Coordinates of C-alpha atoms and ligand atoms in Angstrom, one line a residue:
M1 CA -20.3 -6.7 -210.0
R2 CA -17.6 -9.4 -209.6
F3 CA -15.6 -6.9 -207.9
L4 CA -18.2 -6.0 -205.2
R5 CA -18.7 -9.7 -204.6
L6 CA -15.1 -10.2 -203.9
V7 CA -15.1 -7.5 -201.5
T8 CA -18.0 -9.1 -199.6
L9 CA -16.2 -12.3 -199.6
V10 CA -13.1 -10.9 -198.2
F11 CA -15.1 -9.1 -195.5
G12 CA -17.2 -12.2 -194.8
L13 CA -14.1 -14.1 -194.2
G14 CA -12.5 -11.4 -192.0
I15 CA -15.7 -11.4 -189.8
V16 CA -15.9 -15.3 -189.6
M17 CA -12.1 -15.7 -189.0
A18 CA -11.9 -12.6 -186.7
D19 CA -8.1 -13.3 -187.3
A20 CA -5.7 -10.5 -186.3
Q21 CA -3.4 -11.5 -189.0
L22 CA -6.1 -11.1 -191.5
R23 CA -6.9 -7.9 -190.1
A24 CA -3.4 -6.5 -190.6
E25 CA -3.6 -7.7 -194.1
E26 CA -6.8 -6.0 -194.6
A27 CA -5.3 -2.7 -193.2
K28 CA -2.5 -2.8 -195.8
P29 CA -3.2 -0.3 -198.3
T30 CA -3.2 -1.6 -201.8
A31 CA -2.1 0.1 -205.1
E32 CA -5.9 0.5 -206.2
K33 CA -6.9 1.7 -202.8
P34 CA -5.2 4.6 -200.9
P35 CA -6.0 4.3 -197.4
V36 CA -9.2 6.0 -196.3
S37 CA -8.7 9.8 -194.9
F38 CA -10.6 10.8 -191.8
Y39 CA -10.2 14.4 -192.8
R40 CA -11.0 14.1 -196.7
D41 CA -13.5 11.2 -196.7
I42 CA -15.0 10.7 -193.2
R43 CA -15.6 13.9 -191.8
P44 CA -17.2 15.6 -195.0
L45 CA -19.5 12.5 -195.1
L46 CA -20.6 12.8 -191.2
Q47 CA -20.8 16.7 -191.7
D48 CA -23.3 16.1 -194.6
R49 CA -25.5 13.5 -192.7
C50 CA -25.2 13.8 -189.1
Q51 CA -24.0 17.2 -187.9
G52 CA -27.5 18.6 -187.8
C53 CA -28.1 16.5 -184.7
H54 CA -24.6 15.9 -183.6
Q55 CA -22.7 18.9 -183.1
P56 CA -21.5 20.8 -179.8
A57 CA -24.5 23.2 -179.9
K58 CA -27.0 20.2 -180.3
A59 CA -25.5 17.0 -179.2
L60 CA -28.4 14.6 -179.4
G61 CA -27.7 11.3 -177.6
G62 CA -24.9 13.3 -176.0
F63 CA -23.0 12.7 -179.0
S64 CA -20.9 15.1 -181.2
L65 CA -18.9 14.3 -184.3
T66 CA -17.5 17.7 -185.5
S67 CA -14.1 16.6 -184.7
Y68 CA -12.0 13.5 -184.2
A69 CA -11.7 13.7 -180.7
A70 CA -15.5 14.1 -180.2
L71 CA -16.2 11.2 -182.5
K72 CA -13.8 9.2 -180.5
K73 CA -15.3 10.1 -177.2
G74 CA -18.9 8.9 -178.2
G75 CA -22.0 9.8 -176.4
E76 CA -24.4 9.1 -173.5
S77 CA -24.1 5.4 -173.9
E78 CA -20.4 5.7 -173.0
Q79 CA -19.3 3.6 -175.8
P80 CA -16.5 5.1 -177.7
G81 CA -17.4 6.0 -181.3
F82 CA -15.1 3.6 -182.8
E83 CA -12.6 0.9 -181.8
P84 CA -9.6 1.3 -184.1
G85 CA -8.9 -1.8 -186.2
K86 CA -12.5 -3.3 -185.0
P87 CA -15.2 -1.8 -187.1
D88 CA -17.7 -4.6 -186.1
D89 CA -17.3 -3.3 -182.4
S90 CA -17.5 0.3 -183.4
E91 CA -20.7 2.1 -182.3
L92 CA -20.5 4.4 -185.4
V93 CA -20.6 1.4 -187.6
L94 CA -23.5 -0.5 -185.6
Q95 CA -25.5 2.8 -185.9
I96 CA -25.2 3.1 -189.6
T97 CA -25.6 -0.5 -190.7
P98 CA -29.0 -2.0 -191.3
R99 CA -29.9 -4.6 -188.8
G100 CA -31.4 -7.4 -190.6
T101 CA -34.4 -6.1 -192.5
E102 CA -34.6 -3.2 -190.2
P103 CA -33.2 0.1 -191.5
P104 CA -30.1 1.6 -189.6
A105 CA -30.8 3.4 -186.6
M106 CA -29.0 6.3 -187.9
P107 CA -29.1 8.9 -189.5
K108 CA -32.5 9.3 -187.6
G109 CA -35.6 9.6 -189.7
A110 CA -33.4 9.9 -192.9
A111 CA -32.5 8.0 -195.6
A112 CA -29.8 5.5 -194.8
L113 CA -26.1 6.0 -196.0
K114 CA -25.3 4.2 -199.3
P115 CA -23.7 0.7 -198.9
D116 CA -20.3 2.2 -200.3
Q117 CA -20.5 5.0 -197.6
V118 CA -20.9 2.5 -194.8
E119 CA -18.1 0.4 -196.3
L120 CA -16.0 3.7 -196.3
V121 CA -16.4 4.0 -192.8
R122 CA -15.7 0.4 -192.0
R123 CA -12.5 0.6 -193.8
W124 CA -11.3 3.7 -192.2
I125 CA -11.8 2.0 -188.7
A126 CA -10.4 -1.3 -190.1
E127 CA -7.4 0.7 -191.2
G128 CA -6.7 2.0 -187.7
A129 CA -9.0 5.0 -187.4
K130 CA -6.0 7.3 -187.9
D131 CA -6.6 11.2 -187.4
D132 CA -5.2 13.1 -190.5
T133 CA -6.7 16.3 -189.6
P134 CA -4.3 19.1 -190.4
D135 CA -3.1 21.3 -187.5
A136 CA -4.4 24.4 -188.8
A137 CA -8.0 22.9 -189.0
E138 CA -8.0 21.8 -185.3
I139 CA -8.7 25.3 -184.0
V140 CA -12.0 24.4 -182.2
V141 CA -15.0 27.1 -182.0
D142 CA -17.7 25.9 -180.2
R143 CA -20.0 26.8 -177.1
E144 CA -17.2 25.9 -174.6
H145 CA -14.5 27.6 -176.9
P146 CA -16.3 30.9 -178.0
P147 CA -14.5 32.9 -181.0
V148 CA -11.5 34.9 -179.9
Y149 CA -11.6 38.2 -181.7
N150 CA -8.2 40.3 -182.5
V151 CA -10.1 42.5 -185.0
P152 CA -13.8 43.4 -184.8
P153 CA -15.9 41.1 -187.1
V154 CA -17.7 42.7 -190.1
I155 CA -21.3 43.1 -189.3
T156 CA -23.4 41.6 -191.9
S157 CA -26.7 41.6 -189.9
L158 CA -28.7 43.1 -186.9
D159 CA -32.3 42.7 -185.7
Y160 CA -34.2 43.7 -183.0
S161 CA -36.6 41.4 -181.0
P162 CA -40.1 42.5 -181.6
D163 CA -40.5 43.8 -177.9
G164 CA -37.4 46.0 -178.6
T165 CA -35.3 44.6 -175.5
L166 CA -32.6 42.4 -177.4
L167 CA -30.4 43.3 -180.3
A168 CA -28.8 40.4 -182.3
V169 CA -25.6 41.0 -184.0
S170 CA -23.8 38.8 -186.3
G171 CA -20.2 37.7 -185.4
Y172 CA -17.7 35.3 -186.5
H173 CA -19.0 31.6 -186.1
E174 CA -21.8 33.1 -183.8
V175 CA -24.6 35.7 -183.3
L176 CA -24.4 37.6 -180.0
L177 CA -27.5 38.7 -178.3
H178 CA -27.4 42.1 -176.5
R179 CA -29.4 44.0 -174.3
A180 CA -30.7 46.7 -176.3
D181 CA -30.6 49.5 -173.8
A182 CA -27.0 48.6 -172.3
A183 CA -24.7 51.5 -171.7
S184 CA -22.3 52.9 -174.4
G185 CA -18.8 51.5 -175.0
E186 CA -19.2 48.5 -172.7
L187 CA -19.6 44.7 -173.3
N188 CA -21.9 44.3 -170.1
G189 CA -24.8 44.1 -172.7
I190 CA -24.1 40.6 -173.9
V191 CA -26.9 38.3 -172.8
A192 CA -26.0 35.2 -175.0
R193 CA -23.2 34.1 -177.5
L194 CA -25.1 31.8 -179.9
V195 CA -22.0 29.9 -181.1
G196 CA -22.6 27.4 -184.1
L197 CA -21.0 25.6 -187.1
S198 CA -21.1 28.3 -189.7
E199 CA -18.0 30.6 -189.9
R200 CA -19.8 33.2 -191.8
I201 CA -23.0 34.5 -190.5
E202 CA -25.1 36.1 -193.5
S203 CA -28.5 37.1 -191.8
A204 CA -30.3 36.6 -188.4
R205 CA -34.0 37.3 -187.7
F206 CA -36.2 37.0 -184.7
S207 CA -39.3 34.9 -185.1
P208 CA -42.6 37.1 -185.0
D209 CA -43.2 36.1 -181.3
G210 CA -39.4 36.9 -180.3
K211 CA -38.9 33.3 -179.0
R212 CA -36.7 32.0 -181.5
L213 CA -33.8 33.2 -184.0
A214 CA -33.3 32.0 -187.4
V215 CA -29.7 32.5 -188.7
T216 CA -28.3 31.6 -192.1
G217 CA -24.7 31.2 -193.1
G218 CA -22.3 28.7 -193.7
S219 CA -18.7 28.3 -194.7
P220 CA -17.8 29.5 -198.3
G221 CA -17.5 26.7 -200.7
R222 CA -18.3 23.9 -198.3
F223 CA -21.5 24.2 -196.6
G224 CA -24.6 26.3 -196.2
E225 CA -26.5 26.2 -192.9
I226 CA -29.8 27.3 -191.2
Q227 CA -29.8 27.6 -187.4
I228 CA -32.9 28.0 -185.4
W229 CA -32.1 28.9 -181.5
D230 CA -34.5 29.1 -178.7
V231 CA -33.8 32.7 -177.5
A232 CA -34.5 32.5 -173.8
G233 CA -32.2 29.1 -173.2
G234 CA -29.7 30.1 -176.0
N235 CA -30.1 26.3 -177.3
L236 CA -30.0 25.3 -180.9
Q237 CA -33.2 23.8 -182.1
Q238 CA -32.4 23.2 -185.8
S239 CA -29.4 23.1 -187.6
V240 CA -30.3 22.1 -191.5
L241 CA -27.3 21.9 -193.9
V242 CA -28.4 23.1 -197.2
T243 CA -26.1 23.3 -200.4
Y244 CA -22.4 23.7 -200.4
D245 CA -22.2 27.7 -199.9
T246 CA -23.4 30.1 -197.4
L247 CA -27.2 30.8 -197.4
Y248 CA -28.7 34.4 -197.3
G249 CA -31.5 36.8 -196.4
V250 CA -33.6 34.6 -193.9
S251 CA -37.1 35.6 -193.0
W252 CA -40.1 34.1 -190.9
S253 CA -43.7 33.5 -192.2
G254 CA -46.1 35.7 -189.8
D255 CA -47.4 32.5 -187.9
G256 CA -43.7 31.5 -187.0
A257 CA -44.1 28.1 -188.7
K258 CA -41.9 28.6 -191.7
V259 CA -38.4 30.0 -192.4
A260 CA -37.2 31.1 -195.8
F261 CA -33.6 31.9 -197.3
G262 CA -31.7 32.5 -200.5
C263 CA -29.0 30.3 -201.8
G264 CA -25.7 30.6 -204.0
D265 CA -27.1 27.9 -206.3
N266 CA -29.7 30.3 -207.5
T267 CA -32.3 28.9 -205.5
C268 CA -35.0 30.1 -202.7
R269 CA -36.1 27.6 -200.2
A270 CA -38.0 27.6 -196.9
I271 CA -38.2 24.9 -194.2
D272 CA -40.6 24.0 -191.6
A273 CA -39.2 25.7 -188.4
A274 CA -40.3 22.7 -186.2
T275 CA -38.8 19.9 -188.1
G276 CA -36.2 21.3 -190.5
K277 CA -38.0 19.7 -193.4
Q278 CA -37.7 21.5 -196.6
V279 CA -41.3 22.8 -197.5
F280 CA -40.6 25.3 -200.2
F281 CA -38.0 25.3 -203.5
Q282 CA -37.9 27.7 -206.5
G283 CA -35.3 27.7 -208.9
A284 CA -36.7 30.6 -211.1
H285 CA -33.5 33.1 -210.5
N286 CA -30.3 32.7 -212.5
D287 CA -28.0 34.3 -210.0
W288 CA -27.4 34.1 -206.3
V289 CA -30.9 34.9 -204.1
L290 CA -29.9 37.2 -201.4
D291 CA -33.1 37.9 -199.6
T292 CA -36.6 36.7 -198.9
V293 CA -39.8 38.0 -197.4
F294 CA -43.3 36.5 -196.7
S295 CA -46.7 38.2 -197.8
V296 CA -48.9 39.3 -194.8
D297 CA -50.8 36.2 -194.7
G298 CA -47.7 33.9 -195.6
S299 CA -49.4 32.5 -198.7
H300 CA -46.6 34.0 -200.9
L301 CA -42.8 34.5 -200.6
V302 CA -40.8 37.2 -202.4
S303 CA -37.2 36.6 -203.3
V304 CA -34.6 39.2 -204.8
S305 CA -31.6 38.3 -206.5
R306 CA -28.1 39.5 -208.0
D307 CA -30.1 38.6 -211.3
R308 CA -31.8 42.0 -210.7
S309 CA -35.4 40.7 -210.4
M310 CA -37.8 40.3 -207.5
K311 CA -39.9 37.3 -208.0
L312 CA -43.3 36.3 -206.4
N313 CA -43.8 32.8 -205.4
E314 CA -46.8 30.7 -204.2
V315 CA -45.8 28.9 -201.2
A316 CA -48.3 25.8 -201.1
T317 CA -47.9 25.3 -204.9
E318 CA -44.1 26.0 -204.8
R319 CA -44.9 27.8 -208.1
F320 CA -43.2 31.1 -209.7
V321 CA -46.3 33.4 -210.2
D322 CA -44.7 36.7 -211.5
N323 CA -41.8 39.2 -211.8
I324 CA -42.7 42.0 -209.5
T325 CA -40.1 44.4 -210.8
S326 CA -39.7 45.3 -214.5
I327 CA -37.8 42.7 -216.4
T328 CA -37.1 45.0 -219.2
P329 CA -33.5 45.4 -219.8
G330 CA -32.4 48.7 -218.7
A331 CA -35.4 49.4 -216.2
L332 CA -33.0 47.9 -213.4
K333 CA -29.4 48.9 -213.0
G334 CA -27.9 46.1 -211.1
G335 CA -28.7 43.3 -208.7
L336 CA -31.0 43.2 -205.9
I337 CA -29.4 42.8 -202.5
T338 CA -32.3 43.6 -199.7
V339 CA -36.1 43.3 -199.0
D340 CA -38.5 44.1 -196.4
R341 CA -42.2 44.1 -196.2
H342 CA -44.5 46.7 -194.8
P343 CA -45.6 45.5 -191.5
T344 CA -49.3 45.3 -192.4
K345 CA -49.6 45.6 -196.3
D346 CA -48.3 43.7 -199.0
E347 CA -45.9 46.2 -200.1
L348 CA -42.2 45.7 -200.6
L349 CA -39.4 48.1 -200.0
I350 CA -36.2 47.1 -201.9
G351 CA -32.6 48.0 -202.3
G352 CA -29.7 46.9 -204.4
A353 CA -26.9 48.0 -206.8
D354 CA -28.6 51.1 -208.3
G355 CA -28.8 52.7 -204.8
V356 CA -32.2 53.7 -205.3
P357 CA -34.7 52.4 -202.3
K358 CA -38.0 51.6 -204.0
I359 CA -41.3 50.4 -202.8
Y360 CA -43.4 48.1 -205.0
Q361 CA -47.0 46.4 -204.7
M362 CA -46.5 42.7 -204.4
H363 CA -49.6 41.7 -206.5
R364 CA -50.1 43.0 -210.0
T365 CA -53.5 44.5 -210.5
K366 CA -53.2 44.9 -214.2
A367 CA -51.6 42.8 -217.2
R368 CA -48.2 43.3 -217.8
Q369 CA -47.3 45.6 -220.7
I370 CA -44.0 44.9 -222.2
G371 CA -41.6 47.5 -220.6
D372 CA -43.8 48.7 -217.8
D373 CA -42.8 48.9 -213.9
F374 CA -46.5 48.8 -213.3
N375 CA -46.0 47.7 -209.6
L376 CA -43.6 50.4 -208.6
I377 CA -45.3 52.5 -206.0
R378 CA -42.6 54.9 -204.8
A379 CA -38.9 55.5 -205.6
F380 CA -36.8 57.4 -202.8
E381 CA -33.7 59.7 -203.7
G382 CA -30.8 57.6 -204.9
M383 CA -27.9 57.1 -202.3
P384 CA -24.2 56.9 -202.8
G385 CA -23.1 53.2 -203.6
R386 CA -25.1 50.3 -203.3
I387 CA -27.9 49.5 -200.8
F388 CA -27.2 46.7 -198.5
S389 CA -30.1 46.9 -196.0
V390 CA -33.5 48.3 -196.0
R391 CA -36.1 48.2 -193.2
Y392 CA -39.5 49.5 -192.4
S393 CA -40.2 50.9 -189.0
D394 CA -42.5 48.9 -186.9
D395 CA -45.4 51.3 -187.6
G396 CA -44.5 51.5 -191.3
A397 CA -44.3 55.1 -191.2
R398 CA -40.6 55.4 -192.0
I399 CA -37.8 53.4 -194.0
V400 CA -34.2 53.1 -193.5
A401 CA -31.6 52.4 -195.8
G402 CA -28.0 51.6 -195.7
S403 CA -25.3 51.9 -198.3
S404 CA -21.9 51.4 -199.1
N405 CA -19.7 53.1 -201.9
D406 CA -15.7 52.5 -202.2
G407 CA -15.6 51.7 -198.7
Q408 CA -17.8 55.0 -197.8
G409 CA -21.2 54.3 -196.2
E410 CA -24.4 56.2 -195.4
V411 CA -27.6 55.6 -193.6
R412 CA -30.8 57.6 -194.6
V413 CA -34.4 57.8 -193.0
Y414 CA -37.2 58.7 -195.1
N415 CA -41.0 59.2 -194.6
E416 CA -42.7 56.3 -196.3
A417 CA -45.8 58.1 -197.4
D418 CA -44.2 61.2 -199.1
A419 CA -40.5 60.0 -199.5
K420 CA -39.3 63.2 -197.7
L421 CA -35.7 62.9 -196.3
V422 CA -35.9 62.7 -192.4
S423 CA -32.4 62.3 -191.5
R424 CA -28.9 61.2 -192.9
F425 CA -25.9 59.8 -190.8
A426 CA -23.1 57.3 -190.1
S427 CA -21.2 58.6 -193.4
E428 CA -17.9 59.0 -191.5
H429 CA -17.5 55.2 -190.5
G430 CA -17.2 53.3 -193.7
A431 CA -19.4 50.8 -195.5
V432 CA -22.8 50.1 -193.9
Y433 CA -24.2 46.5 -194.4
S434 CA -27.0 46.7 -191.8
T435 CA -29.6 49.1 -190.4
V436 CA -32.6 48.3 -188.4
F437 CA -35.3 50.7 -186.4
R438 CA -35.6 49.5 -182.7
P439 CA -39.5 48.8 -182.2
H440 CA -41.6 51.6 -180.2
T441 CA -38.7 54.1 -180.3
N442 CA -37.0 56.6 -182.4
E443 CA -33.7 54.6 -182.5
V444 CA -31.8 53.0 -185.4
A445 CA -28.9 50.6 -185.0
V446 CA -26.3 50.7 -187.8
G447 CA -23.5 48.0 -188.3
G448 CA -20.9 47.5 -191.2
F449 CA -17.3 47.2 -191.9
D450 CA -15.4 48.7 -188.9
G451 CA -17.4 46.2 -186.4
M452 CA -18.9 48.7 -184.3
V453 CA -22.6 48.9 -183.3
R454 CA -23.7 52.5 -183.3
I455 CA -27.1 53.5 -182.2
Y456 CA -28.8 56.7 -183.8
D457 CA -31.8 59.0 -183.2
A458 CA -33.7 58.8 -186.5
N459 CA -35.2 62.2 -186.3
S460 CA -32.0 64.2 -185.7
G461 CA -29.6 61.7 -187.0
S462 CA -27.3 62.4 -183.9
M463 CA -25.6 59.2 -182.5
I464 CA -27.0 58.2 -179.1
R465 CA -24.0 55.6 -178.4
E466 CA -21.8 53.1 -179.8
F467 CA -20.3 49.8 -178.6
M468 CA -18.0 46.9 -179.8
P469 CA -20.4 44.0 -179.9
V470 CA -17.6 41.2 -179.2
P471 CA -14.9 40.9 -176.7
L472 CA -11.9 42.1 -178.3
V473 CA -8.5 40.6 -177.6
P474 CA -5.6 42.4 -178.8
A475 CA -3.3 40.4 -180.7
V476 CA -0.3 41.1 -178.3
Q477 CA -2.2 40.3 -175.4
Q478 CA -3.4 37.0 -176.7
A479 CA 0.3 36.0 -177.9
A480 CA 1.4 36.7 -174.0
K481 CA -1.1 34.4 -172.7
Ligands
HEC1 C1 -32.5 13.8 -186.8 C2 -31.6 13.7 -186.0 C3 -30.4 13.0 -185.9 C4 -29.5 12.5 -187.1 C5 -29.5 13.3 -188.3 C6 -28.4 11.6 -186.7 N1 -28.9 11.3 -185.4 FE1 -27.8 9.9 -184.4 N2 -29.0 10.4 -182.7 C7 -29.9 11.0 -182.8 C8 -30.7 11.0 -181.4 C9 -32.0 11.6 -180.9 C10 -30.0 10.0 -180.7 C11 -30.3 9.6 -179.2 C12 -30.7 8.1 -179.2 C13 -32.1 7.8 -180.0 O1 -32.9 8.8 -179.8 O2 -32.1 7.1 -180.7 C14 -28.8 9.6 -181.4 C15 -27.8 8.8 -181.0 C16 -26.7 8.4 -181.9 C17 -25.6 7.7 -181.4 C18 -25.3 6.9 -180.0 C19 -24.8 7.9 -179.1 C20 -24.7 7.4 -177.8 O3 -23.6 7.0 -177.2 O4 -25.8 6.9 -177.3 C21 -24.4 7.5 -182.3 C22 -23.4 6.8 -182.5 C23 -25.0 8.3 -183.5 N3 -26.4 8.8 -183.1 C24 -24.6 8.4 -184.8 C25 -25.2 9.1 -185.9 C26 -24.6 9.1 -187.0 C27 -23.2 8.3 -187.7 C28 -25.3 10.0 -188.0 C29 -25.0 10.3 -189.5 C30 -25.0 9.0 -190.2 C31 -26.5 10.4 -187.2 N4 -26.4 9.9 -185.9 C32 -27.6 10.9 -187.6 C33 -30.3 11.9 -183.8 C34 -29.9 11.9 -185.1

């Protein structure tokens, strides 16, 4: 306490005297207090509290603070973000400091920074606002500097717009929107590159009306992010940072109001798509939650996890209702990875480590008997390896599943009603991580480890066309630039 008062006193003096000499003294690092580091102390703080509204893809007030240079430049008020050595004249400090009894202007609509955090920013500026960003971390990837690829990206997610005209393909730091009917082998199909903060993209899904795209990802061990893009304009509407690891398995409620996702901290959450505010939180799983899906009417949310269970939750009460799959030891042979819902019925298609696609009913109609698997409707023929992707066709008549086993992949299309195998393909191209039917057609898009997108005829299993979804620059050519 006494220590705090002393700090306040020193600062009070510094302001009153406005004495260069004293400021120089202040700036001298003391034994107890090493100088504040931009890279270690300031950047993560701003990243956590401010970047959702101030980043290259969404720079409110014209202001981005994802790099030292952008922070220095400031925003539309044309004030630089800071004046080295002068915290009291620095826009950054003014914005986060309470004005009399008024709360600080920033972060807008959220809790103010804690006094010690404001103090940290002040001290960094007082100490000269030095940039200690390591060279390697200075590679900027944003809208003006889209990712440069020397090798194809692993494709973790594919999704068609509901009208079947656009295909969203996950890349590195971005999701690429392709024209679904572009010619084979060419890049002429790229409609937009949605470049955001997240290095790793785990999932992307169009909203039910096709106007928005929800994306989950993040940077492993640093932050998780959910992005919501306006498809027509290619603009970022929301960037919400959640937890300290990548986010998985995004899904929309049927009315387009909510977006759910799974987290590496074993929670399943949902946000309001318009405001970004968290509206659902469930902590019933005990391993990573990898995929989610809403009931037809949006009242329930289903989550699947590496903990082998599929859980039913009530959205309004945020209450865990039931384990949909059997939780008897031995009934499930491994973690669950992917879930999809029938287009018009509350039936759930799952896939995971045991390689067997299965359909379950969402709501239990009989009391649980220990050891039963009552909700199971149908199990399909087992596939080699783990299933990473399952999807229904838009009419619900067929399902597609993609798997991977020791780097070998396979895709199978089955009839939903009688579990009959319709076709199998893509086994010569390595691990498959994503498969999806193109609405109103017989086409299935497949992506995985080798980075190519391949389109197959679901009836015959023959390939219709293939293309590299990103502009590829061979390493030699790039070095010569
Ligand atoms: C919910 C969105 C949101 C968050 C979070 C947010 N800001 Fe802002 N910020 C805005 C908007 C919008 C403006 C434009 C001015 C206004 O509407 O008040 C702005 C303007 C600014 C400006 C003025 C830029 C200029 O030159 O006019 C600064 C500086 C700033 N914010 C700093 C911060 C800092 C620092 C944080 C984190 C502690 C933060 N903001 C968090 C929305 C946000």
